[in-house]
Short mmCIF file of C-alpha atoms and ligand atoms in Angstrom, two decimals:
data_model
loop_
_atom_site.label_atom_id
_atom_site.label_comp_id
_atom_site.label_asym_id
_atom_site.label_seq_id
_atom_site.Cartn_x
_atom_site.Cartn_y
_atom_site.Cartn_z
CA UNK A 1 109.16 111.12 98.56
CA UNK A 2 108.11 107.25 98.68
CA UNK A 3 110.86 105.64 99.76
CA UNK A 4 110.23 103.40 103.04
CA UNK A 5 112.48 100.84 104.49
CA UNK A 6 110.77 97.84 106.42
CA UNK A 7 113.05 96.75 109.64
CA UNK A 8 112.38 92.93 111.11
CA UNK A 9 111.77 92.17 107.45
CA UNK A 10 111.84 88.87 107.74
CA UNK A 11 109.45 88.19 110.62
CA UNK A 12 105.02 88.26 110.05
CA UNK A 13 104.69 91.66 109.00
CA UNK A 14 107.72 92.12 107.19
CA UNK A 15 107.52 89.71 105.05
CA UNK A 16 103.63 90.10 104.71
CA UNK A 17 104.35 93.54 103.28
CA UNK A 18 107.03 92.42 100.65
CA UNK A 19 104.43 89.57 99.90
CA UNK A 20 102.01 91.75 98.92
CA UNK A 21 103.96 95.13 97.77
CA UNK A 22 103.19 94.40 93.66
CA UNK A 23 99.67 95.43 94.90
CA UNK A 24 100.27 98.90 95.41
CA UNK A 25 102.86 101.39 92.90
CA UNK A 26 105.15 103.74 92.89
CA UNK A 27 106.40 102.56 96.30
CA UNK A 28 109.99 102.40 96.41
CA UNK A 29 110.98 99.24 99.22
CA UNK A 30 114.04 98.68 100.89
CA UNK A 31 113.64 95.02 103.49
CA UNK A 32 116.09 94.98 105.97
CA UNK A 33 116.29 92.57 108.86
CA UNK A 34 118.50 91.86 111.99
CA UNK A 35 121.16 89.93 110.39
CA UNK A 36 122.08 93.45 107.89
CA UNK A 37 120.66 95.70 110.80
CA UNK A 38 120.43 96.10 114.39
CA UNK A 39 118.46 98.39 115.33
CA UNK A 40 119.71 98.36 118.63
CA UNK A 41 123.33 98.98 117.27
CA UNK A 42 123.11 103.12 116.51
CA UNK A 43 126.64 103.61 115.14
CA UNK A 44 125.31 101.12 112.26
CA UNK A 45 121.88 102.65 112.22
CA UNK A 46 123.08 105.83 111.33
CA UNK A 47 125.43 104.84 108.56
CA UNK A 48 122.53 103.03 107.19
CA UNK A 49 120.63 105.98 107.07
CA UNK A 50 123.24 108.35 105.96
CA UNK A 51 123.75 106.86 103.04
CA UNK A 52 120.05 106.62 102.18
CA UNK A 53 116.84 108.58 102.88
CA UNK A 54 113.91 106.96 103.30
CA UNK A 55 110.33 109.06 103.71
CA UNK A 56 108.74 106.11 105.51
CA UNK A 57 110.39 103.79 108.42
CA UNK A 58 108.28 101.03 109.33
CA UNK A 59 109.39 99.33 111.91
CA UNK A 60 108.31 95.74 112.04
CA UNK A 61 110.76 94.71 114.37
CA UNK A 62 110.71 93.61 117.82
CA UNK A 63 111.51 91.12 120.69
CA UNK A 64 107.76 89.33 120.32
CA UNK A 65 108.94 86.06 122.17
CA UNK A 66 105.79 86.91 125.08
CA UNK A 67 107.06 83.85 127.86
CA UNK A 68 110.36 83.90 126.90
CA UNK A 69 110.83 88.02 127.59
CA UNK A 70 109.81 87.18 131.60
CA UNK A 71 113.28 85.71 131.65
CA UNK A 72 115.50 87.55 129.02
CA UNK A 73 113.67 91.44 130.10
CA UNK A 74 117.13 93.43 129.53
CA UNK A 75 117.26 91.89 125.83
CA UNK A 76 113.14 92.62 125.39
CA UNK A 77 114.05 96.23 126.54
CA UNK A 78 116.83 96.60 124.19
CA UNK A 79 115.39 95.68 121.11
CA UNK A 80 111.94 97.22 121.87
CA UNK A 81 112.59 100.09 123.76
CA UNK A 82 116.74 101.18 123.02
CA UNK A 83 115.66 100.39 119.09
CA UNK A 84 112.77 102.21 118.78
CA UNK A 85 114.69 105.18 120.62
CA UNK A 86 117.12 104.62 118.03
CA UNK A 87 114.90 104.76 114.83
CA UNK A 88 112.57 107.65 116.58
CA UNK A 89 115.92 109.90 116.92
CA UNK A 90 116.89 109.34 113.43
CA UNK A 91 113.69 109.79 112.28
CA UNK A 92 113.95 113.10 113.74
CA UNK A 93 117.20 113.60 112.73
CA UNK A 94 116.46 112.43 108.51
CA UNK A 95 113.07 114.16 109.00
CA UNK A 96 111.26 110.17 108.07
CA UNK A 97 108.20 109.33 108.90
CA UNK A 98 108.15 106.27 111.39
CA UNK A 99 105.12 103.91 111.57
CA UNK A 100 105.52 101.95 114.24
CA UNK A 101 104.01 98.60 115.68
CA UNK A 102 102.29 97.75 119.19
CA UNK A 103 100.46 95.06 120.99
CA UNK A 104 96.90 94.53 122.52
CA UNK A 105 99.05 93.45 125.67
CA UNK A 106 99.77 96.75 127.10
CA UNK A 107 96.47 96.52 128.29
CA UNK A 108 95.62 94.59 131.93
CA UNK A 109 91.99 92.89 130.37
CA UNK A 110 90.11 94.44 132.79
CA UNK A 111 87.75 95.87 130.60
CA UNK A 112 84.61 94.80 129.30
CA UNK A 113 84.56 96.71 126.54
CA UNK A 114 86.95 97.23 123.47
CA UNK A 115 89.92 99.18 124.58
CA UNK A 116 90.43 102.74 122.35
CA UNK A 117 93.33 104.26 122.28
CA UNK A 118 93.23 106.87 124.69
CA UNK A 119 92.46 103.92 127.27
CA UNK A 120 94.89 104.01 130.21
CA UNK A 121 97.94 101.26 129.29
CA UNK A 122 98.84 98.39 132.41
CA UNK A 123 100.79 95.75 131.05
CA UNK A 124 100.83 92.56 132.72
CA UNK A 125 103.90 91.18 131.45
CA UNK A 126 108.01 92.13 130.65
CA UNK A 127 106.87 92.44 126.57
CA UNK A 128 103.86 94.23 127.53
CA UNK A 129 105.83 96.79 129.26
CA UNK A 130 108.82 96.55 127.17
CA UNK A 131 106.25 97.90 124.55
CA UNK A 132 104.33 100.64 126.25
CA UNK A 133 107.88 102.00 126.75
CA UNK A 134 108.10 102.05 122.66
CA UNK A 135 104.94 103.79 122.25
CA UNK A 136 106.49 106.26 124.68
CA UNK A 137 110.18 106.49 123.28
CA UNK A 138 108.32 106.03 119.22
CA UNK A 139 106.07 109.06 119.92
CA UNK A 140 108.80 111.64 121.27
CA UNK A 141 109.29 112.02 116.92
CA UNK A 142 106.28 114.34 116.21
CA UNK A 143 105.96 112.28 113.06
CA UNK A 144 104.93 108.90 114.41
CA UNK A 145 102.64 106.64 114.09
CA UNK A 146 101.74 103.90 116.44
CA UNK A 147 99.30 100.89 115.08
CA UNK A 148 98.41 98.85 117.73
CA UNK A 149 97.04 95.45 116.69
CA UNK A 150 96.34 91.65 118.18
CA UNK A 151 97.07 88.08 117.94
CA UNK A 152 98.94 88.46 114.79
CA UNK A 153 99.47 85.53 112.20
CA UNK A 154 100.61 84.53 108.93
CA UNK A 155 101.73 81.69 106.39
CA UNK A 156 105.61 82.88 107.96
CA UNK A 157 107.24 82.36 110.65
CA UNK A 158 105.94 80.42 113.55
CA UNK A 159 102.65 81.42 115.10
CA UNK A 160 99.26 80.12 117.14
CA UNK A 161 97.74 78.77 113.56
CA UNK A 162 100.47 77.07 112.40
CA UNK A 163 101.32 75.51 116.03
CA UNK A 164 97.56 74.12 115.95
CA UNK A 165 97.59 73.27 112.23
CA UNK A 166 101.32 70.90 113.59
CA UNK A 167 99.65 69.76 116.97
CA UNK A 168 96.73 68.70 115.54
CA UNK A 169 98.17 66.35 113.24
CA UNK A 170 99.92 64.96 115.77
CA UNK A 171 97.42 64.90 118.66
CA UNK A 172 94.26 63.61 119.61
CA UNK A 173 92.90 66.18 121.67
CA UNK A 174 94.06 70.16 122.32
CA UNK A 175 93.34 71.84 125.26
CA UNK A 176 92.99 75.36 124.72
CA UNK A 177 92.23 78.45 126.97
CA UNK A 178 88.82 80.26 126.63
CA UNK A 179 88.81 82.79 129.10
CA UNK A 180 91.11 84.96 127.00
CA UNK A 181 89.41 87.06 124.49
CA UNK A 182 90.90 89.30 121.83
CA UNK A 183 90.83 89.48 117.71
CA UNK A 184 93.36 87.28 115.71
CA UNK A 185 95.03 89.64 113.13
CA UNK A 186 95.75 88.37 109.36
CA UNK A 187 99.32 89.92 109.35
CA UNK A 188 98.46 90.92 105.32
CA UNK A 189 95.82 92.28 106.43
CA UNK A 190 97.69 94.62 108.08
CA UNK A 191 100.46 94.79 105.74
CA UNK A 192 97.78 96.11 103.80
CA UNK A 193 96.31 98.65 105.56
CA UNK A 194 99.96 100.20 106.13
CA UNK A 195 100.68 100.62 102.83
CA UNK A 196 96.82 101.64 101.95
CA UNK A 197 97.77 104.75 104.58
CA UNK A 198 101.45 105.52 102.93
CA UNK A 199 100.32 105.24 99.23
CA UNK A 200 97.14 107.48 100.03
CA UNK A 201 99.31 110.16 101.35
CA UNK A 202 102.00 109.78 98.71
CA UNK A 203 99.35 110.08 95.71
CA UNK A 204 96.60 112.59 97.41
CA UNK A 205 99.40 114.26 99.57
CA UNK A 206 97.40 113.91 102.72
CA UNK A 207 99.04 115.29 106.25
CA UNK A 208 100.68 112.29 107.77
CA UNK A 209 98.10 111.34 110.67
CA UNK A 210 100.26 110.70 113.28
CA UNK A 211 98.90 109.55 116.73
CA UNK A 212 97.98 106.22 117.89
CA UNK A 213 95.65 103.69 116.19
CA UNK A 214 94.17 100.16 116.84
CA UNK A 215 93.73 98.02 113.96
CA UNK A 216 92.76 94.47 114.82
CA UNK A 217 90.37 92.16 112.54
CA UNK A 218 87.01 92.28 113.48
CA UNK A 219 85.33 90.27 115.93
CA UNK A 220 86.37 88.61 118.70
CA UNK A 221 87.09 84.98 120.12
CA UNK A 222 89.13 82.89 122.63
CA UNK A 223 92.00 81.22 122.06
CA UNK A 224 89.72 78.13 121.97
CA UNK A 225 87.24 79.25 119.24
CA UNK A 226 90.69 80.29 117.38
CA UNK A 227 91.74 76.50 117.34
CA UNK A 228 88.48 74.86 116.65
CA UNK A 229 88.47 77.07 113.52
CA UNK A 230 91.40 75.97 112.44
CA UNK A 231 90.87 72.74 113.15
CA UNK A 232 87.29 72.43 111.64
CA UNK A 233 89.28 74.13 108.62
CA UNK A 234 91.34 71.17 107.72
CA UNK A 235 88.44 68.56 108.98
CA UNK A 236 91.03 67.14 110.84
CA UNK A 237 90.40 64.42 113.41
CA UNK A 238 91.89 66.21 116.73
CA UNK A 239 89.38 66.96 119.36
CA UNK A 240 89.57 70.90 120.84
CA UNK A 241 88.47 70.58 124.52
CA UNK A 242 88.29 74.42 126.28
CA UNK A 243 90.48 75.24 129.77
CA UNK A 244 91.01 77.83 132.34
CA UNK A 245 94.06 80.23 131.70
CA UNK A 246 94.30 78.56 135.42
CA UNK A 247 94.82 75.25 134.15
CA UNK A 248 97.43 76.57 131.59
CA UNK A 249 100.29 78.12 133.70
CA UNK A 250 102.57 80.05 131.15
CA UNK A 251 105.64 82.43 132.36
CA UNK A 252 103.70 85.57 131.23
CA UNK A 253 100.55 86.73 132.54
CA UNK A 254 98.19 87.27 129.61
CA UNK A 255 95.48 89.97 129.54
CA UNK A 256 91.51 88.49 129.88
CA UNK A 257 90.19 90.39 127.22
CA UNK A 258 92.58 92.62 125.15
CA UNK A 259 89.71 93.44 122.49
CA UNK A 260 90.92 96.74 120.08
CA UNK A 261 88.24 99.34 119.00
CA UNK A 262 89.45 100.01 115.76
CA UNK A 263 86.54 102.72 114.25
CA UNK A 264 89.60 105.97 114.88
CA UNK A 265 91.42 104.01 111.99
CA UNK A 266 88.45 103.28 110.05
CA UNK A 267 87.37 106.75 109.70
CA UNK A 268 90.78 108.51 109.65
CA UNK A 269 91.94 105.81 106.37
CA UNK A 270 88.52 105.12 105.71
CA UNK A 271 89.26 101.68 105.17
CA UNK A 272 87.52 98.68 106.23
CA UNK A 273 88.87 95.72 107.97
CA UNK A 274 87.98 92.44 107.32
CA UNK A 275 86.20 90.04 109.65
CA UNK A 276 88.74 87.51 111.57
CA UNK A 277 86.90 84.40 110.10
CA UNK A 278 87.07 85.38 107.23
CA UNK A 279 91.00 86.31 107.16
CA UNK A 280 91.65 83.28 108.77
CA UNK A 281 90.31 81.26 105.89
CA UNK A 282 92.50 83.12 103.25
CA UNK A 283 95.16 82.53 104.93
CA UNK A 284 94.20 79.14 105.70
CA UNK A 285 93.18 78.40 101.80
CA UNK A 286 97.27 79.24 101.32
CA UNK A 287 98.66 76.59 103.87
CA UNK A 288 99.95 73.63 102.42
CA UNK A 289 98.92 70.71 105.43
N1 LIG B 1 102.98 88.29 116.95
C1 LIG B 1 101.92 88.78 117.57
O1 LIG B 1 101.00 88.04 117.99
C2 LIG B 1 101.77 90.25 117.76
C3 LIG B 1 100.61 90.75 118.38
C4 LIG B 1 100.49 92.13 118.55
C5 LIG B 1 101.48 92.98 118.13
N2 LIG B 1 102.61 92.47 117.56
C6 LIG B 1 103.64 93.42 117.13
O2 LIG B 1 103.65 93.44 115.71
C7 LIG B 1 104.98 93.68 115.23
C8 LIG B 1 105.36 92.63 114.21
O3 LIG B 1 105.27 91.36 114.86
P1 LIG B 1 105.66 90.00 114.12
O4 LIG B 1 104.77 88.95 114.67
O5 LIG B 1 105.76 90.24 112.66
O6 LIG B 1 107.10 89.79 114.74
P2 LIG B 1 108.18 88.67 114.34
O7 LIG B 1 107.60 87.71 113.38
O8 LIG B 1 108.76 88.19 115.63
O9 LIG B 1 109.26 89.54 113.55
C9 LIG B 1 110.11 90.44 114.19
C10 LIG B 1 111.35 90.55 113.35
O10 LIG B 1 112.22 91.48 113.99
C11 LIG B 1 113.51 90.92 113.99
N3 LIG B 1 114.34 91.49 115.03
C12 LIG B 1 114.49 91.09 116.31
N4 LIG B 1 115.41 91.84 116.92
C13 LIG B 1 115.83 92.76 116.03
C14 LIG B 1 116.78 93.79 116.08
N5 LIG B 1 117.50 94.04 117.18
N6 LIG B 1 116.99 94.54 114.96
C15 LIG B 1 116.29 94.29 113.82
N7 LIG B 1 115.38 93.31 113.72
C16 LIG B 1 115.15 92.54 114.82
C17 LIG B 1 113.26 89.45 114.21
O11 LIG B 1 114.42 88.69 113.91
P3 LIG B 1 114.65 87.29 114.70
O12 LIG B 1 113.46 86.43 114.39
O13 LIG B 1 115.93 86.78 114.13
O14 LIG B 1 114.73 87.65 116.15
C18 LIG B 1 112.10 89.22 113.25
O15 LIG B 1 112.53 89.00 111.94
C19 LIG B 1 105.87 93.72 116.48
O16 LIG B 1 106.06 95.04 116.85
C20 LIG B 1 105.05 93.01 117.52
O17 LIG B 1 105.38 93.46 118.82
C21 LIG B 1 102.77 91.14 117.35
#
């Protein structure tokens, strides 16, 4: 009945989640990443899951390299739309629950207002698209559900904080876009608030809630406030000047504002979600520099 197996276990998330599993009991975790399983490779999938049955798949996996997926699209699409097809069949087929991970980017950033989650989807980019199609191809298993979230990082792996944390050591000045606006995510924070949702339902037996949900940190900046922070942080010496997305060409068009209204999962979990300064200094507080 609490059994869950995390796949892309060794990426943010993943490994945010076995960081912080002592937290929570009576969850049984199984980690599982690329190297033991595919999840584009089905024959493999279901021999994995025929030989054990999990309640809860989370599926932290995914092709998340944004520029690199404008070039590389057919390998994007397999992993992050042929994969989640995968795990949503079998999660039909083992009768699991599948919570499963999206992005901020499969909106355009037209809006000027936080995006909910019934907002209508236009990627800009190949991963945007890539997973839009995964929301689709996750939610065809009646038991799904989707978490949507933003500008994820985390003391693993390589992301935006730990790139500025390296550049400014080495650099005198960072140039940074501020005409792109969304909410960096604490990936234990979320990690958290996953397991918050299975362990309420496994000890109050609540319905699973399936559906879509946005769960970003709160507030909002631009890339550029994102760096100063980090940079004022460490008091380090580096100066953060802010650009034009213009003056920062990158392979993948990036939404303007890609803000998430997040109050749906607030009041479904009722749990709160902690403000992104404030995440970003925990995590900062564990980064050796
Ligand atoms: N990072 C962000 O800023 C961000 C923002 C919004 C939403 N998200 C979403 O949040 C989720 C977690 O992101 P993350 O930042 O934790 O990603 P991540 O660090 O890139 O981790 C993804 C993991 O999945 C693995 N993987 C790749 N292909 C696989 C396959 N075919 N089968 C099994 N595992 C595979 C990766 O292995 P390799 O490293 O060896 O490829 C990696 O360990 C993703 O769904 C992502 O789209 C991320």
């Amino acid at each position: 009945m609490n059994s869950i197996v995390v796949l892309g276990a060794k990426g943010q998330l993943g490994s945010e989640i076995k960081k912080i599993e002592s937290e929570f009991s009576g969850l049984n975790i199984t980690y599982t990443d690329v190297d033991e399983l595919d999840i584009t490779n089905l024959s493999k999938l279901k021999l994995f899951f025929n030989n054990r049955r999990f309640s809860y798949i989370i599926n932290a996996a995914a092709y998340t390299a944004v520029d690199k997926a404008e070039t590389e699209e057919k390998k994007a699409m397999q992993v992050n739309v042929e994969g989640v097809t995968n795990l949503a069949r079998l999660a039909a087929n083992f009768k699991s629950h599948l919570i499963h991970i999206s992005t901020d980017y499969v909106f355009d950033g037209k809006a000027n207002k936080p995006y909910n989650e019934d907002s209508p989807t236009n990627p800009l980019n190949v991963y945007g698209r890539t997973k839009q199609k995964s929301e689709v191809e996750a939610l065809r298993h009646v038991d799904t559900m989707v978490i949507r979230t933003s500008w994820l990082y985390s003391t693993f792996g390589n992301n935006f904080v730990k790139t500025i944390v390296r550049l400014a050591k080495e650099k005198n000045e960072l140039r940074i876009v501020y005409d792109q606006i969304g909410s960096p995510t604490y990936a234990e924070d979320l990690a958290r608030a996953i397991l918050t949702i299975i362990q309420q339902q496994v000890h109050h037996k609540n319905v699973f809630k399936r559906g879509i949900y946005h769960f970003a940190n709160h507030g909002v900046c631009s890339w550029y406030d994102f760096a100063k922070e980090i940079v004022n942080y460490f008091n380090l010496p580096c100066k953060v000047k802010p650009i034009l997305s213009d003056d920062y060409p990158t392979p993948a068009k990036r939404p303007a504002y890609s803000v998430l209204h997040c109050q749906k999962f607030i009041e479904t979990f009722e749990q709160e979600i902690p403000y992104w300064r404030d995440s970003l200094h925990r995590c900062l507080s564990t980064l050796k520099i």
